[in-house]
Coordinates of C-alpha atoms in Angstrom, one line a residue:
X1 CA -6.9 -24.8 3.5
X2 CA -6.9 -21.8 1.9
X3 CA -11.0 -22.3 2.5
X4 CA -10.9 -21.5 6.2
X5 CA -8.1 -18.9 5.8
X6 CA -10.5 -17.0 3.3
X7 CA -13.2 -17.6 6.1
X8 CA -11.7 -15.7 8.9
X9 CA -10.5 -13.0 6.5
X10 CA -14.4 -12.4 5.4
X11 CA -15.2 -12.7 9.6
X12 CA -12.2 -10.1 9.9
X13 CA -14.2 -7.9 7.2
X14 CA -17.4 -8.4 8.7
X15 CA -16.1 -7.5 12.4
X16 CA -14.2 -4.4 10.9
X17 CA -17.6 -3.4 9.2
X18 CA -19.1 -3.5 13.2
X19 CA -16.3 -1.4 14.6
X20 CA -14.4 -4.3 16.9
X21 CA -10.8 -3.8 15.3
X22 CA -9.4 -6.4 17.8
X23 CA -11.7 -9.4 16.8
X24 CA -11.1 -8.0 13.2
X25 CA -7.1 -8.5 13.8
X26 CA -7.7 -11.2 15.7
X27 CA -9.1 -13.0 12.6
X28 CA -6.6 -11.7 9.9
X29 CA -4.1 -13.0 12.3
X30 CA -5.5 -16.5 11.7
X31 CA -6.0 -15.8 8.3
X32 CA -2.3 -15.5 8.0
X33 CA -1.3 -18.1 10.1
X34 CA -2.9 -20.7 7.6
X35 CA -1.8 -19.0 4.7
X36 CA 1.7 -18.7 5.4
X37 CA 1.2 -22.4 6.7
X38 CA -0.7 -23.6 3.2
X39 CA 1.8 -21.3 1.3
X40 CA 5.1 -22.7 2.9
X41 CA 8.2 -20.8 2.4
X42 CA 5.8 -18.7 -0.7
X43 CA 5.7 -15.9 2.0
X44 CA 5.1 -13.5 -0.9
X45 CA 1.8 -15.1 -2.3
X46 CA -0.7 -12.6 -3.0
X47 CA -2.8 -14.0 -0.6
X48 CA -0.7 -13.0 2.4
X49 CA -0.3 -9.8 0.5
X50 CA -4.1 -9.6 0.9
X51 CA -4.1 -10.6 4.3
X52 CA -1.8 -7.5 5.1
X53 CA -3.5 -5.2 3.6
X54 CA -6.8 -5.8 5.5
X55 CA -4.6 -6.1 8.8
X56 CA -3.0 -2.6 6.9
X57 CA -6.5 -1.1 7.2
X58 CA -7.4 -1.7 10.5
X59 CA -4.2 -0.4 12.0
X60 CA -4.8 2.5 9.6
X61 CA -8.3 3.0 11.6
X62 CA -6.6 2.5 14.9
X63 CA -4.0 5.5 14.1
X64 CA -1.5 3.5 14.2
X65 CA -0.4 4.8 11.2
X66 CA 3.4 3.4 10.8
X67 CA 2.4 -0.3 11.4
X68 CA -0.1 0.5 8.9
X69 CA 2.4 1.6 6.3
X70 CA 5.1 -1.2 7.1
X71 CA 2.2 -3.5 6.2
X72 CA 1.3 -1.7 3.3
X73 CA 4.8 -1.6 2.2
X74 CA 4.8 -5.4 2.3
X75 CA 1.0 -5.9 0.3
X76 CA 2.9 -3.5 -2.7
X77 CA 6.3 -5.6 -2.6
X78 CA 4.5 -9.0 -3.1
X79 CA 2.2 -7.3 -5.8
X80 CA 4.9 -6.3 -7.6
X81 CA 6.9 -8.7 -7.7
X82 CA 3.7 -10.9 -8.3
X83 CA 2.0 -9.1 -11.1
X84 CA 4.7 -6.1 -12.1
X85 CA 4.7 -2.6 -11.7
X86 CA 1.5 -1.4 -14.0
X87 CA -0.9 -4.0 -12.9
X88 CA -4.3 -2.4 -11.5
X89 CA -3.6 -4.2 -8.4
X90 CA -0.1 -2.7 -7.6

């Protein structure tokens, strides 16, 4: 359920704030699995993009810049498709 995914995401935020990046990524991965399952073949759903963005921030904090950019590019692609180029979230 989307609320379970949101809870995992919120837990990821807390682990990130505590500096436990491995646990944060674990939580975000669980959220991503649920989001993609809930939204079926719609891997371009904004919930999926937000989770990718959270994961990208963790990879950036870990100095894994290539992975971070890769994920942020997915976020940009999904947000642009969903909202258009001129939207504030893009």
